[in-house]
Structure formats: C-alpha cells, structure tokens
Coordinates of C-alpha atoms in Angstrom, one line a residue:
X26 CA -6.5 5.5 5.1
X27 CA -4.7 5.0 8.4
X28 CA -5.8 3.1 11.5
X29 CA -5.0 5.1 14.9
X30 CA -5.9 2.4 17.2
X31 CA -5.1 2.3 20.8
X32 CA -4.2 -1.4 20.6
X33 CA -0.5 -1.6 20.7
X34 CA -0.8 -5.0 19.1
X35 CA -2.2 -3.4 15.9
X36 CA 0.2 -2.2 13.4
X37 CA -0.7 1.2 11.9
X38 CA -1.6 1.1 8.3
X39 CA -0.3 3.4 5.6
X40 CA -2.6 5.9 4.0
X41 CA -4.5 4.8 1.0
X42 CA -4.2 6.1 -2.6
X43 CA -7.0 7.1 -4.6
X44 CA -6.4 7.1 -8.4
X45 CA -9.0 9.4 -10.1
X46 CA -9.6 9.7 -13.8
X47 CA -10.1 13.2 -15.1
X48 CA -11.2 12.7 -18.5
X49 CA -12.8 9.8 -20.5
X50 CA -9.5 8.7 -22.2
X51 CA -8.1 7.7 -18.7
X52 CA -4.8 9.4 -19.8
X53 CA -5.0 12.2 -17.0
X54 CA -5.2 10.9 -13.3
X55 CA -5.2 12.6 -10.1
X56 CA -3.6 10.5 -7.2
X57 CA -4.7 11.4 -3.7
X58 CA -3.5 10.4 -0.4
X59 CA -6.6 9.4 1.7
X60 CA -7.1 9.3 5.5
X61 CA -10.3 9.0 7.3
X62 CA -12.3 12.1 6.6
X63 CA -9.8 13.8 4.3
X64 CA -7.6 13.6 1.2
X65 CA -4.4 15.4 0.7
X66 CA -2.4 16.4 -2.4
X67 CA 0.5 18.8 -2.8
X68 CA 0.1 21.8 -5.0
X69 CA 2.1 20.1 -7.9
X70 CA -0.4 17.3 -8.0
X71 CA 0.5 13.6 -8.0
X72 CA 0.8 11.3 -11.0
X73 CA 2.1 8.2 -9.0
X74 CA 3.0 7.2 -5.5
X75 CA 4.9 4.1 -4.7
X76 CA 4.7 2.3 -1.6
X77 CA 4.7 4.2 1.8
X78 CA 7.2 3.1 4.5
X79 CA 6.9 3.8 8.3
X80 CA 9.5 6.6 8.8
X81 CA 10.2 5.5 12.4
X82 CA 8.7 8.6 13.8
X83 CA 5.1 7.8 13.6
X84 CA 4.8 9.2 9.9
X85 CA 5.1 7.7 6.4
X86 CA 7.3 8.3 3.3
X87 CA 7.4 7.1 -0.1
X88 CA 8.7 7.8 -3.6
X89 CA 6.1 9.8 -5.8
X90 CA 6.1 11.4 -9.1
X91 CA 4.5 14.7 -9.4
X92 CA 2.0 15.7 -12.1
X93 CA 4.9 17.7 -14.0
X94 CA 6.8 14.4 -14.3
X95 CA 9.8 14.6 -11.9
X96 CA 10.2 12.5 -8.8
X97 CA 10.6 13.2 -5.0
X98 CA 9.7 11.7 -1.6
X99 CA 6.4 12.6 0.1
X100 CA 5.0 11.9 3.5
X101 CA 1.5 10.7 4.3
X102 CA 0.2 14.4 4.7
X103 CA 1.1 15.4 1.3
X104 CA 4.3 17.1 2.2
X105 CA 7.7 16.8 0.2
X106 CA 10.3 15.4 2.2
X107 CA 12.6 15.5 -1.1
X108 CA 11.3 18.0 -3.6
X109 CA 10.0 16.6 -7.0
X110 CA 13.2 17.6 -8.8
X111 CA 14.8 14.0 -9.2
X112 CA 14.7 12.2 -12.5
X113 CA 13.7 8.9 -10.8
X114 CA 13.1 7.7 -7.4
X115 CA 12.6 4.1 -6.0
X116 CA 10.9 2.5 -2.9
X117 CA 12.6 1.8 0.3
X118 CA 14.1 -1.6 1.0
X119 CA 13.8 -3.4 4.1
X120 CA 17.1 -1.8 5.1
X121 CA 15.4 1.5 5.3
X122 CA 17.5 3.2 2.3
X123 CA 15.9 4.0 -1.3
X124 CA 17.6 4.7 -4.3
X125 CA 17.1 8.0 -6.2
X126 CA 18.4 9.3 -9.4
X127 CA 19.6 13.1 -9.8
X128 CA 21.2 14.5 -13.0
X129 CA 21.8 11.0 -14.3
X130 CA 23.6 9.6 -11.1
X131 CA 22.2 7.3 -8.6
X132 CA 22.5 7.7 -4.6
X133 CA 20.6 6.7 -1.4
X134 CA 18.3 8.4 1.1
X135 CA 17.1 7.2 4.4
X136 CA 13.6 7.3 6.1
X137 CA 13.8 10.8 7.0
X138 CA 14.7 12.0 3.4
X139 CA 18.3 12.7 4.3
X140 CA 21.0 11.8 1.7
X141 CA 23.1 9.2 3.1
X142 CA 25.1 8.2 0.0
X143 CA 25.5 10.9 -2.5
X144 CA 24.5 10.4 -6.2
X145 CA 27.7 9.2 -7.7
X146 CA 26.9 5.8 -9.5
X147 CA 25.8 5.0 -13.1
X148 CA 23.1 2.8 -11.5
X149 CA 22.6 1.1 -8.2
X150 CA 20.6 -2.1 -7.0
X151 CA 18.4 -1.9 -3.8
X152 CA 20.1 -2.5 -0.4
X153 CA 19.6 -5.8 0.9
X154 CA 20.9 -7.0 4.3
X155 CA 23.3 -4.1 4.4
X156 CA 24.9 -4.4 1.1
X157 CA 24.3 -2.9 -2.3
X158 CA 25.7 -3.4 -5.9
X159 CA 26.4 -0.2 -7.6
X160 CA 27.6 0.4 -11.4
X161 CA 30.8 2.5 -11.3
X162 CA 31.4 2.4 -15.2
X163 CA 30.6 0.5 -18.3
X164 CA 30.3 -3.1 -17.4
X165 CA 31.7 -2.5 -14.1
X166 CA 29.8 -3.2 -10.7
X167 CA 31.2 -3.0 -7.2
X168 CA 29.8 -3.7 -3.6
X169 CA 29.1 -1.0 -1.2
X170 CA 27.9 -1.0 2.5
X171 CA 25.5 1.5 4.2
X172 CA 28.2 4.1 4.4
X173 CA 28.8 3.9 0.7
X174 CA 32.4 2.4 1.0
X175 CA 33.3 -0.4 -1.3
X176 CA 33.9 -3.6 0.6
X177 CA 36.7 -5.0 -1.7
X178 CA 38.5 -4.2 -4.7
X179 CA 36.8 -6.7 -7.0
X180 CA 35.0 -5.5 -10.0
X181 CA 32.1 -7.5 -11.8
X182 CA 30.8 -7.2 -15.2
X183 CA 27.1 -7.4 -13.6
X184 CA 26.1 -7.6 -9.9
X185 CA 22.6 -8.4 -8.5
X186 CA 20.9 -7.6 -5.3
X187 CA 22.0 -9.5 -2.3
X188 CA 19.9 -12.4 -0.9
X189 CA 19.0 -13.3 2.8
X190 CA 21.9 -15.7 2.7
X191 CA 24.3 -13.0 1.8
X192 CA 25.0 -13.9 -1.6
X193 CA 24.6 -12.0 -4.8
X194 CA 24.5 -13.2 -8.6
X195 CA 27.7 -12.0 -10.2
X196 CA 28.7 -12.3 -13.9
X197 CA 32.0 -13.0 -15.3
X198 CA 32.5 -11.8 -18.9
X199 CA 35.3 -13.5 -21.1
X200 CA 35.8 -10.9 -23.5
X201 CA 37.9 -13.0 -25.9
X202 CA 34.9 -15.4 -26.2
X203 CA 32.3 -12.8 -25.5
X204 CA 31.0 -15.5 -23.1
X205 CA 29.3 -14.5 -19.8
X206 CA 28.9 -17.0 -17.1
X207 CA 27.2 -16.4 -13.6
X208 CA 28.1 -17.4 -10.0
X209 CA 27.5 -15.9 -6.5
X210 CA 29.8 -13.8 -4.4
X211 CA 29.5 -12.8 -0.7
X212 CA 29.8 -9.3 0.7
X213 CA 33.6 -9.3 0.4
X214 CA 33.6 -10.1 -3.2
X215 CA 34.8 -13.8 -2.8
X216 CA 33.4 -16.3 -5.4
X217 CA 31.3 -18.6 -3.1
X218 CA 29.9 -20.4 -6.1
X219 CA 32.0 -20.3 -9.0
X220 CA 30.9 -18.7 -12.3
X221 CA 30.1 -21.6 -14.3
X222 CA 26.3 -21.3 -15.1
X223 CA 25.2 -19.9 -18.3
X224 CA 22.0 -18.5 -16.4
X225 CA 21.1 -18.1 -12.5
X226 CA 18.3 -16.4 -10.6
X227 CA 19.1 -14.3 -7.4
X228 CA 18.6 -16.0 -4.3
X229 CA 16.2 -13.5 -2.8
X230 CA 14.9 -14.7 0.4
X231 CA 15.1 -18.4 -0.5
X232 CA 17.6 -21.2 0.6
X233 CA 17.6 -22.4 -3.2
X234 CA 17.5 -20.7 -6.6
X235 CA 17.3 -21.8 -10.2
X236 CA 20.3 -22.2 -12.4
X237 CA 21.4 -23.7 -15.8
X238 CA 24.7 -25.0 -17.1
X239 CA 23.7 -24.7 -20.8
X240 CA 20.9 -22.0 -20.8
X241 CA 18.2 -24.9 -21.9
X242 CA 17.4 -26.8 -18.9
X243 CA 17.2 -25.4 -15.2
X244 CA 17.5 -26.9 -11.7
X245 CA 17.8 -25.8 -8.4
X246 CA 21.0 -25.0 -6.3
X247 CA 21.8 -24.4 -2.6
X248 CA 24.0 -21.6 -1.2
X249 CA 27.0 -23.8 -1.7
X250 CA 26.2 -24.4 -5.4
X251 CA 25.2 -27.9 -4.8
X252 CA 22.2 -29.3 -7.0
X253 CA 19.1 -29.7 -5.1
X254 CA 17.2 -30.5 -8.1
X255 CA 19.1 -31.5 -11.2
X256 CA 18.5 -29.5 -14.4
X257 CA 15.2 -30.6 -16.0
X258 CA 13.0 -27.9 -16.8
X259 CA 13.1 -25.4 -19.5
X260 CA 12.2 -22.6 -17.2
X261 CA 12.1 -22.1 -13.5
X262 CA 11.4 -18.5 -12.1
X263 CA 12.4 -17.1 -8.7
X264 CA 10.7 -18.1 -5.7
X265 CA 7.7 -16.0 -4.6
X266 CA 6.3 -15.1 -1.3
X267 CA 4.7 -18.4 -0.8
X268 CA 8.2 -20.1 -1.3
X269 CA 7.1 -21.5 -4.6
X270 CA 8.9 -21.1 -7.9
X271 CA 7.0 -21.3 -11.3
X272 CA 8.4 -23.7 -13.9
X273 CA 7.7 -25.1 -17.4
X274 CA 7.4 -28.6 -18.2
X275 CA 9.1 -29.6 -21.2
X276 CA 6.7 -29.1 -24.1
X277 CA 4.6 -27.0 -21.8
X278 CA 1.9 -26.3 -24.5
X279 CA 0.9 -30.1 -24.1
X280 CA 2.6 -30.8 -20.5
X281 CA 1.6 -27.6 -18.7
X282 CA 3.5 -25.7 -15.9
X283 CA 3.6 -26.1 -12.2
X284 CA 5.1 -24.6 -9.0
X285 CA 8.1 -26.1 -7.3
X286 CA 9.1 -26.1 -3.6
X287 CA 12.6 -25.0 -2.4
X288 CA 13.5 -28.9 -2.3
X289 CA 12.6 -29.1 -5.8
X290 CA 9.4 -31.0 -5.2
X291 CA 6.3 -30.1 -7.7
X292 CA 3.6 -29.3 -5.4
X293 CA 1.4 -27.4 -7.8
X294 CA 0.7 -29.0 -11.4
X295 CA -1.3 -26.9 -13.6
X296 CA -2.1 -26.9 -17.5
X297 CA -0.9 -24.8 -20.4
X298 CA -2.4 -21.7 -19.1
X299 CA -1.3 -21.7 -15.3
X300 CA -0.5 -18.2 -14.6
X301 CA 3.2 -17.4 -13.3
X302 CA 1.5 -14.8 -11.0
X303 CA 0.7 -16.4 -7.9
X304 CA -0.6 -14.0 -5.0
X305 CA -2.2 -14.8 -1.7
X306 CA -1.6 -18.7 -2.4
X307 CA -3.5 -18.8 -5.4
X308 CA -2.7 -18.9 -9.1
X309 CA -5.0 -19.0 -12.3
X310 CA -5.2 -22.1 -14.1
X311 CA -6.9 -20.8 -17.4
X312 CA -6.2 -18.1 -19.9
X313 CA -9.3 -16.3 -18.8
X314 CA -9.3 -16.8 -15.0
X315 CA -12.3 -19.2 -14.9
X316 CA -10.3 -21.7 -12.6
X317 CA -7.8 -21.5 -10.0
X318 CA -5.0 -23.8 -8.1
X319 CA -4.2 -23.1 -4.4
X320 CA -0.7 -23.2 -3.2
X321 CA -1.1 -26.9 -2.2
X322 CA -2.1 -27.8 -5.6
X323 CA -5.8 -28.6 -5.1
X324 CA -8.5 -26.4 -7.0
X325 CA -9.8 -23.4 -5.6
X326 CA -13.7 -24.1 -5.0
X327 CA -15.4 -21.2 -7.0
X328 CA -18.8 -20.7 -8.3
X329 CA -18.9 -21.2 -12.2
X330 CA -16.8 -18.3 -13.6
X331 CA -16.6 -16.5 -17.0
X332 CA -13.5 -14.4 -16.0
X333 CA -11.3 -13.8 -13.2
X334 CA -8.0 -11.7 -12.8
X335 CA -4.8 -12.8 -11.0
X336 CA -5.1 -12.2 -7.3
X337 CA -3.8 -9.0 -6.2
X338 CA -1.1 -8.9 -3.5
X339 CA -2.6 -5.4 -2.4
X340 CA -6.1 -6.7 -1.6
X341 CA -5.8 -10.6 -1.6
X342 CA -8.8 -11.0 -3.8
X343 CA -9.3 -11.0 -7.7
X344 CA -12.0 -9.2 -9.8
X345 CA -14.3 -12.1 -11.1
X346 CA -17.3 -12.4 -13.4
X347 CA -19.7 -15.3 -12.9
X348 CA -20.8 -17.6 -15.7
X349 CA -24.5 -16.9 -16.7
X350 CA -26.8 -19.7 -15.9
X351 CA -27.7 -22.1 -18.7
X352 CA -30.4 -24.7 -19.6
X353 CA -33.1 -22.3 -19.2
X354 CA -32.2 -20.8 -16.0
X355 CA -32.4 -17.1 -15.8
X356 CA -29.7 -15.9 -13.5
X357 CA -27.6 -13.5 -15.2
X358 CA -23.6 -13.2 -14.9
X359 CA -22.4 -11.0 -11.9
X360 CA -19.2 -9.0 -11.4
X361 CA -17.8 -9.3 -8.2
X362 CA -14.7 -10.0 -5.9
X363 CA -13.2 -13.6 -5.5
X364 CA -11.6 -14.4 -2.0
X365 CA -8.5 -16.8 -1.7
X366 CA -10.8 -19.4 -0.1
X367 CA -13.1 -19.2 -3.2
X368 CA -15.8 -17.1 -1.7
X369 CA -17.4 -14.9 -4.2
X370 CA -18.8 -11.6 -3.2
X371 CA -21.1 -9.8 -5.8
X372 CA -20.7 -6.0 -6.5
X373 CA -23.7 -4.0 -5.5
X374 CA -26.4 -4.1 -8.1
X375 CA -26.1 -0.5 -9.0
X376 CA -22.5 -1.0 -10.3
X377 CA -22.2 -1.7 -14.0
X378 CA -18.6 -3.0 -14.4
X379 CA -15.0 -2.8 -13.1
X380 CA -13.1 0.3 -14.2
X381 CA -10.9 -0.4 -17.2
X382 CA -7.9 1.6 -18.8
X383 CA -7.8 3.2 -22.1
X384 CA -7.0 -0.1 -23.8
X385 CA -9.7 -2.2 -22.0
X386 CA -7.6 -3.8 -19.2
X387 CA -8.4 -3.9 -15.4
X388 CA -6.7 -1.1 -13.7
X389 CA -4.0 -2.1 -11.1
X390 CA -4.4 -1.6 -7.2
X391 CA -2.5 1.3 -5.9
X392 CA -0.1 0.1 -3.2
X393 CA -1.5 -0.7 0.2
X394 CA -5.1 0.3 -1.1
X395 CA -7.5 -2.8 -1.1
X396 CA -10.1 -1.3 -3.2
X397 CA -11.5 -1.8 -6.6
X398 CA -12.9 0.8 -8.7
X399 CA -16.2 0.2 -10.5
X400 CA -18.4 2.3 -13.0
X401 CA -22.0 2.8 -11.7
X402 CA -25.0 2.5 -13.8
X403 CA -25.6 6.2 -13.6
X404 CA -22.2 7.1 -15.0
X405 CA -20.1 7.7 -12.0
X406 CA -17.3 5.9 -10.2
X407 CA -17.4 3.8 -6.9
X408 CA -14.6 2.0 -4.9
X409 CA -15.4 -1.1 -3.1
X410 CA -13.9 -3.2 -0.4
X411 CA -13.6 -6.9 -0.3
X412 CA -17.1 -7.3 1.1
X413 CA -18.7 -5.1 -1.5
X414 CA -19.1 -2.1 0.5
X415 CA -18.7 1.3 -1.1
X416 CA -15.9 3.1 0.5
X417 CA -15.4 6.3 -1.8
X418 CA -17.4 7.4 -4.7
X419 CA -16.0 9.8 -7.4
X420 CA -19.0 12.2 -8.6
X421 CA -18.5 13.7 -11.9
X422 CA -20.5 16.9 -13.3
X423 CA -18.5 17.5 -16.5
X424 CA -16.4 20.3 -15.2
X425 CA -15.1 18.8 -11.8
X426 CA -14.8 15.6 -10.1
X427 CA -15.1 15.2 -6.4
X428 CA -14.1 12.5 -4.0
X429 CA -16.7 11.4 -1.5
X430 CA -16.5 8.8 1.5
X431 CA -19.2 6.4 2.3
X432 CA -21.5 8.8 4.1
X433 CA -21.2 11.2 1.2
X434 CA -18.9 13.8 2.9
X435 CA -16.6 15.4 0.2
X436 CA -12.9 14.6 0.7
X437 CA -11.6 16.5 -2.5
X438 CA -12.4 18.3 -5.3
X439 CA -10.6 18.9 -8.6
X440 CA -10.0 22.0 -10.3
X441 CA -12.3 23.2 -13.4
X442 CA -11.5 21.4 -16.5
X443 CA -13.3 20.5 -19.8
X444 CA -14.8 17.2 -20.4
X445 CA -14.3 16.1 -16.7
X446 CA -16.1 12.7 -16.9
X447 CA -15.1 9.2 -16.1
X448 CA -14.1 6.6 -18.8
X449 CA -16.8 4.9 -20.4
X450 CA -17.9 1.3 -20.0
X451 CA -15.7 -1.4 -21.8
X452 CA -17.8 -4.4 -21.2
X453 CA -21.1 -2.8 -21.7
X454 CA -20.1 -0.3 -24.5
X455 CA -23.2 1.2 -26.2
X456 CA -23.6 0.1 -29.7
X457 CA -22.5 3.4 -31.1
X458 CA -19.2 2.6 -30.0
X459 CA -18.9 -0.1 -32.5
X460 CA -20.2 1.8 -35.3
X461 CA -18.0 3.0 -38.4
X462 CA -19.1 5.7 -41.0
X463 CA -22.0 6.3 -38.8
X464 CA -22.6 8.4 -35.7
X465 CA -25.9 6.6 -34.8
X466 CA -27.8 3.8 -36.3
X467 CA -30.3 6.5 -37.6
X468 CA -27.5 7.3 -40.1
X469 CA -27.7 4.0 -42.1
X470 CA -30.4 5.3 -44.6
X471 CA -28.5 8.4 -45.4
X472 CA -25.2 6.5 -45.8
X473 CA -27.2 3.8 -48.1
X474 CA -28.6 6.5 -50.3
X475 CA -25.0 8.1 -50.7
X476 CA -23.5 4.8 -51.5
X477 CA -26.0 4.1 -54.1
X478 CA -25.7 7.7 -55.7
X479 CA -21.9 7.0 -55.6
X480 CA -22.2 3.6 -57.3
X481 CA -24.7 5.0 -59.9
X482 CA -22.2 7.7 -60.7
X483 CA -19.5 5.2 -61.1
X484 CA -21.5 3.2 -63.6
X485 CA -22.2 6.3 -65.9
X486 CA -18.5 7.2 -65.9
X487 CA -17.7 3.8 -66.9
X488 CA -20.4 3.9 -69.6
X489 CA -19.0 7.1 -70.8
X490 CA -15.5 5.3 -71.5
X491 CA -13.7 6.7 -68.3
X492 CA -11.3 4.7 -66.4
X493 CA -12.2 4.1 -62.7
X494 CA -9.5 4.3 -60.1
X495 CA -9.4 1.8 -57.3
X496 CA -11.6 2.5 -54.3
X497 CA -8.8 1.4 -51.7
X498 CA -9.5 -0.6 -48.7
X499 CA -12.6 -0.5 -46.7
X500 CA -12.8 2.2 -44.1
X501 CA -11.3 0.9 -40.9
X502 CA -9.4 -2.1 -42.2
X503 CA -6.4 -3.2 -40.4
X504 CA -5.4 -6.2 -42.0
X505 CA -6.4 -8.6 -39.1
X506 CA -9.5 -9.9 -40.5
X507 CA -10.4 -11.4 -43.8
X508 CA -11.6 -8.2 -45.1
X509 CA -8.9 -7.2 -47.3
X510 CA -9.6 -8.6 -50.7
X511 CA -11.7 -5.9 -52.2
X512 CA -8.8 -3.6 -52.9
X513 CA -6.2 -4.0 -55.7
X514 CA -5.6 -7.6 -56.3
X515 CA -6.5 -7.1 -59.9
X516 CA -3.4 -9.0 -61.6
X517 CA -5.3 -12.1 -62.4
X518 CA -8.6 -10.4 -63.7
X519 CA -9.4 -9.3 -67.1
X520 CA -9.4 -5.3 -67.5
X521 CA -13.1 -5.3 -68.2
X522 CA -13.7 -7.2 -65.1
X523 CA -11.4 -5.1 -63.1
X524 CA -13.3 -1.8 -64.2
X525 CA -16.6 -3.4 -63.5
X526 CA -15.6 -4.4 -60.0
X527 CA -14.6 -0.7 -59.4
X528 CA -18.2 0.4 -59.9
X529 CA -19.0 -1.4 -56.4
X530 CA -18.9 0.9 -53.2
X531 CA -18.1 -0.8 -49.9
X532 CA -18.3 0.8 -46.4
X533 CA -18.0 -1.0 -43.2
X534 CA -20.7 -0.1 -40.9
X535 CA -19.9 -1.8 -37.6
X536 CA -17.0 -3.6 -36.2
X537 CA -17.2 -5.6 -32.9
X538 CA -13.7 -7.3 -33.1
X539 CA -11.5 -6.0 -30.2
X540 CA -8.1 -7.9 -30.5
X541 CA -6.7 -11.6 -30.2
X542 CA -5.5 -10.9 -26.6
X543 CA -8.9 -9.3 -25.7
X544 CA -10.9 -12.0 -27.3
X545 CA -8.7 -14.7 -25.4
X546 CA -9.0 -13.1 -21.9
X547 CA -12.5 -12.0 -22.2
X548 CA -14.2 -14.9 -24.0
X549 CA -17.3 -14.2 -22.6
X550 CA -17.3 -10.8 -24.4
X551 CA -17.7 -12.5 -27.8
X552 CA -21.3 -13.6 -27.1
X553 CA -22.1 -10.2 -25.8
X554 CA -20.5 -8.5 -29.0
X555 CA -22.3 -10.9 -31.3
X556 CA -25.5 -10.2 -29.6
X557 CA -24.9 -6.4 -30.1
X558 CA -23.9 -7.0 -33.9
X559 CA -27.2 -8.8 -34.3
X560 CA -29.3 -6.0 -32.5
X561 CA -27.5 -3.5 -34.6
X562 CA -28.1 -5.6 -37.9
X563 CA -31.9 -6.0 -37.1
X564 CA -32.3 -2.0 -36.6
X565 CA -30.6 -1.5 -40.0
X566 CA -32.5 -3.8 -41.8
X567 CA -35.7 -2.4 -40.2
X568 CA -34.7 1.1 -41.3
X569 CA -33.8 0.1 -44.8
X570 CA -36.8 -1.8 -45.3
X571 CA -39.2 1.0 -44.2
X572 CA -37.1 3.3 -47.0
X573 CA -36.6 0.6 -49.6
X574 CA -39.1 -2.1 -49.2
X575 CA -38.8 -5.7 -48.3
X576 CA -35.2 -7.1 -48.5
X577 CA -34.2 -10.2 -50.8
X578 CA -32.6 -12.7 -48.4
X579 CA -31.2 -14.5 -51.6
X580 CA -30.4 -11.7 -54.1
X581 CA -29.0 -12.5 -57.7
X582 CA -26.3 -9.9 -57.0
X583 CA -25.0 -9.9 -53.5
X584 CA -21.7 -9.5 -51.4
X585 CA -18.5 -10.7 -52.9
X586 CA -18.1 -14.5 -52.2
X587 CA -15.7 -14.2 -49.3
X588 CA -18.1 -11.7 -47.5
X589 CA -21.3 -13.8 -47.7
X590 CA -23.1 -14.9 -44.6
X591 CA -26.3 -16.2 -43.3
X592 CA -27.4 -12.7 -42.5
X593 CA -27.1 -11.3 -46.0
X594 CA -30.0 -9.0 -46.9
X595 CA -30.2 -7.0 -50.3
X596 CA -32.5 -4.3 -51.8
X597 CA -32.9 -3.9 -55.6
X598 CA -33.1 0.0 -56.1
X599 CA -34.0 1.6 -59.5
X600 CA -31.3 3.9 -61.1
X601 CA -32.1 7.5 -61.0
X602 CA -30.9 7.8 -64.7
X603 CA -31.0 5.0 -67.3
X604 CA -27.6 4.1 -68.7
X605 CA -26.9 4.8 -72.4
X606 CA -28.3 2.4 -74.7
X607 CA -30.8 0.9 -72.3
X608 CA -33.7 -0.3 -74.2
X609 CA -35.8 -0.8 -71.2
X610 CA -36.4 -4.4 -72.3
X611 CA -34.8 -5.7 -69.3
X612 CA -36.0 -4.4 -65.9
X613 CA -32.8 -5.5 -64.1
X614 CA -30.7 -3.3 -66.4
X615 CA -32.1 -0.3 -64.4
X616 CA -31.4 -1.7 -61.1
X617 CA -28.5 -1.7 -58.6
X618 CA -28.2 -3.7 -55.4
X619 CA -27.8 -2.2 -51.9
X620 CA -26.5 -5.2 -49.8
X621 CA -26.1 -5.5 -46.0
X622 CA -23.9 -8.3 -44.9

C-alpha cells in the first residue's frame, strides 16, 4: 500500500504485495500489488515481485516473475516497464541500476526500464558505488563503470561487489598449484590488499571485514589489510545492518556463538543455538525461538514463549507463540507478534494459527509488506499488522478467492478454478491428517476385521503346507523410526519360525512424527501430537471394544518385543474355521490376537 501524505517530511512507501494461495497444497500463488482500496495484477499474472524502487518520477519499479515463469520489470500499477521475456532479473542497487539476463547474457537497466548496458556478460555483480564486476569468460572477471566501459586491463579469476570503501574482493588463481588466494582491488584494478588470504568476506558497507590466512581461523582486517583482530575464530560472517558480525567460538557446540563489532569486540555472547540472522537489533538465542538477545548483548524481555521465528527485516517483528501456563493455571498458549522491545501482541481470538507453506514452515514476508497471514478458525485467511489488526482478508468459496480490505470491500477476485481453498492448518491439523490406512477413525473396525481374515487365511495356507512370502515393510515406513525390524531379517531364525512370523499381519494406523527439523523447531508441537495420538487411541479402543469385547491389557500374545508399550491393548478373536487337526481340547488353539500398540 502507498502513502500519499501531503507532509513533505514523509517519504512515500512502496506498494504492498499480497501472496494468495490458490489451492490447499500452497504450490500455486497469486501475487497482487495492493494500494488503498484496490489491487492490481497484469494479465499474465504474477508469481513473484522483488523489492520496488522509487523511479524518480513519482512511481515505482521492481523486478517481477510472471506466472508463466519469465521475468521482467513492473511498475506499481501492474504495468510492465520491461516485458516478461527475460530469463532472470534482479533488484536495483543503490546506484539505480539492476542486472538482467536475456539469452544467457547479463546486462543492466536503469530506473526507467531502459537498457543502459546491453546484455554481453556471462555474469554480473550488482553495481556498488559506480562500479560493477562482470564475467567476460571462464574464470575471467573485469571491472566496468556505469557506461559499461572497463576501467582497466586487469582480469581476475573471481571478483566480488565493491564496498563503500571502494574495494572489491578479488581472487588470484595459481594454476600450477591449483591454489586460490584472495585480496582486494580498487576501481582501477590495483591490488590495495595483496592476495595472500585463503578466504575473505567482502567489505560491504563496513570499515572492516573477516579474513583468514589458513581457512581455519578468522580475524578482522581494515581497508589497508592491517589486522584489527588477529585470527582466532573458526567463523566470522559479513557485517549486518546493525554493524555486527556473527562468529563461532572454538568448539561452538559447547562454547556458543556471538556477534562482534567492527573493532573486533564481542558485544553479544550467546549459546550454541544463537541465530546468525539478526534483524531489527534482535537475534534468537535458542533453536526454537523461545529466547532472544538484543544488539547490546542483553536478553530481550519477553513473556514465556514456546516458539518464535527470527525477526523480519520487512516488519521488524517475529511470529511467536506463548507458553501455556503450568502449575494448575488454565491460560492457554497464544499465537501473536513479538516486537523488538519484547512486547507481545496476541493475534485476534478468531485466528487459528500462522499460515505455513506445504512443508510446514512459516511463509516469508513479501518485500516492504509488514503483514502476517493467519488461518482463521472458519477456514479462511486473514492478514494482520503489528498491532494485531486485520488489514486484508482472503475469502474462499471453493471456486474463487477474493481479497477484501478491513472494511470488507473487494479488492480483487481470482478466476474460477477447482479446489480453490486455503492450505489447511499445520499446528492444529485434524486427527485424520495423521491416519494411515484409514480415512477416518470409524474405519478401524473394518480394517481390524480385514487383518484378522488375512491372518487366518495365512494360518490355513501354512497348515496346508504352503510357503508364505514376506509381507514387506509396514505401510508408510520410511526408515527414520524403529519400525523396521518386521520385514525380512530372517537370516538368524529357524525356517519354521520364519514361516510362523509371516502369519502376522501388521498395518500402521496413525503416524504423528513429522521430521527431526520440525520436532526441534516446534518442540511444543510434540506435546500436542502426543495428545492427538492418545485421543485417537482411546477412540479406536472404544470402537474395537464395542465390536470385540473388553481388551486384555496384558495378553499372552502381543506385539513384537520392540513394539510393546504401556498402551498395548489386545483382543482374542475366535477363528472362523478351525485349523486342520484341531481336537478342540485347547481353547487357545482356536483364537488369534488382534493387538493395538
């Protein structure tokens, strides 16, 4: 959205961008350019828009990818300044030029969309301070100015972007030894800092940068190549917008990480999970975002949290979830937005959870758009600002989706398509999302009867002298649990025992495990998933008990030893047909066990 204030001291803001899922899988999106009271999109549709830049004529321009996959440059009204026929397009730099790729060659346009340097290069770095590095052949980079002319005859193996101090990292390749060393050159190609470093970071906007003589330990150097901080850390990243550089302590798992200032002083000291992504002067200091450190090294005062994202540079807040109260209190956990001073703003009660992508991760903010999308409890989508106020709503009816403003005024409507619904909840997924071999919990009895019939048929085939083939892995196994010992590990067993084991039929009916990365980041979700498993188990036991009678919690025949648990329940079920040779003397000889574990 744009601001048209009459106050000359107020800079106009670029249009906001709305990214609207068009189907539950989150694979197809509609990207809209949104102004107060209206939203625009070109006929080709948009799949992505990079950051808008003021064009110097009261408008905006930004690189954009059309729905058909090619790139161009679009203005704030959805009109193409450069048609979407390019293979790639990048954002503008502060120099007012942007790189684009056409036919495999890179060139530059200005803020009007005019080509100022024709596409003639294999690759190109962004313009910085009037200079750019361009690739003119294999392992051959040169320096050009804004007119596209080379500034010198020097050719470099690699060349990075120029920093505020006028230096670019350059690489020297000693082909005979296949050795690459790094130094820094100025705009004339002169080596200001000789190439004797095994590794070095670009200067960027900082007065110092990280460098290493051996590739193992890093220190900080100034624009003359003098050590500001002698090499001592295994890792030092580039300096961020706060003028701080993330670093690893030796043995970081035990000793942690931190942030250095340009003089090499440690100003933030964190633990093993300190995030390297500091934004708005705040960095997470835990793997699940339950604690944060500020740029001065002090803890961010927050309410107790069970989860938090990194802070966003677009909005200057993080999506967070409070911790549920303990010790008998009843306050539930709440999703909301965490501000850089530690203030937590809960999302409105009718919002269910933040929108996630198809893999269960939080969706990223579009450029210059300080809104967070949330799923609503009635299955729709809402976008909230930093104070929790709803700015937009996306309303779905199964065939179309409409974007509405806060007053309910339609801003845009999609075309008609099948299955036009928002993605489903990830953190509050229904039980049925975790079922396997079942559509609903009501299917447990029919499945159990099918398994009993299958097992009995195997018994009769074995009694008739048939050789049973292995059943294969349990449905849905993927090797990341301890579910994999049922299959074909028969080498150490007697043949008769192998055949007896193959009369057992196993089917997984529920799986709540997500992944190691999900379980680490969303530790709070493990409790919720365990609760869901318990609820499903109780419902299954109830239905099986109504059909088969009371369960035996300590059966004579139960699950394999590596599958037993405190929740094992089993039901003895009479065979439909006695096995050959059954005298009837033993009641157990006419039973098989159905076990839920």
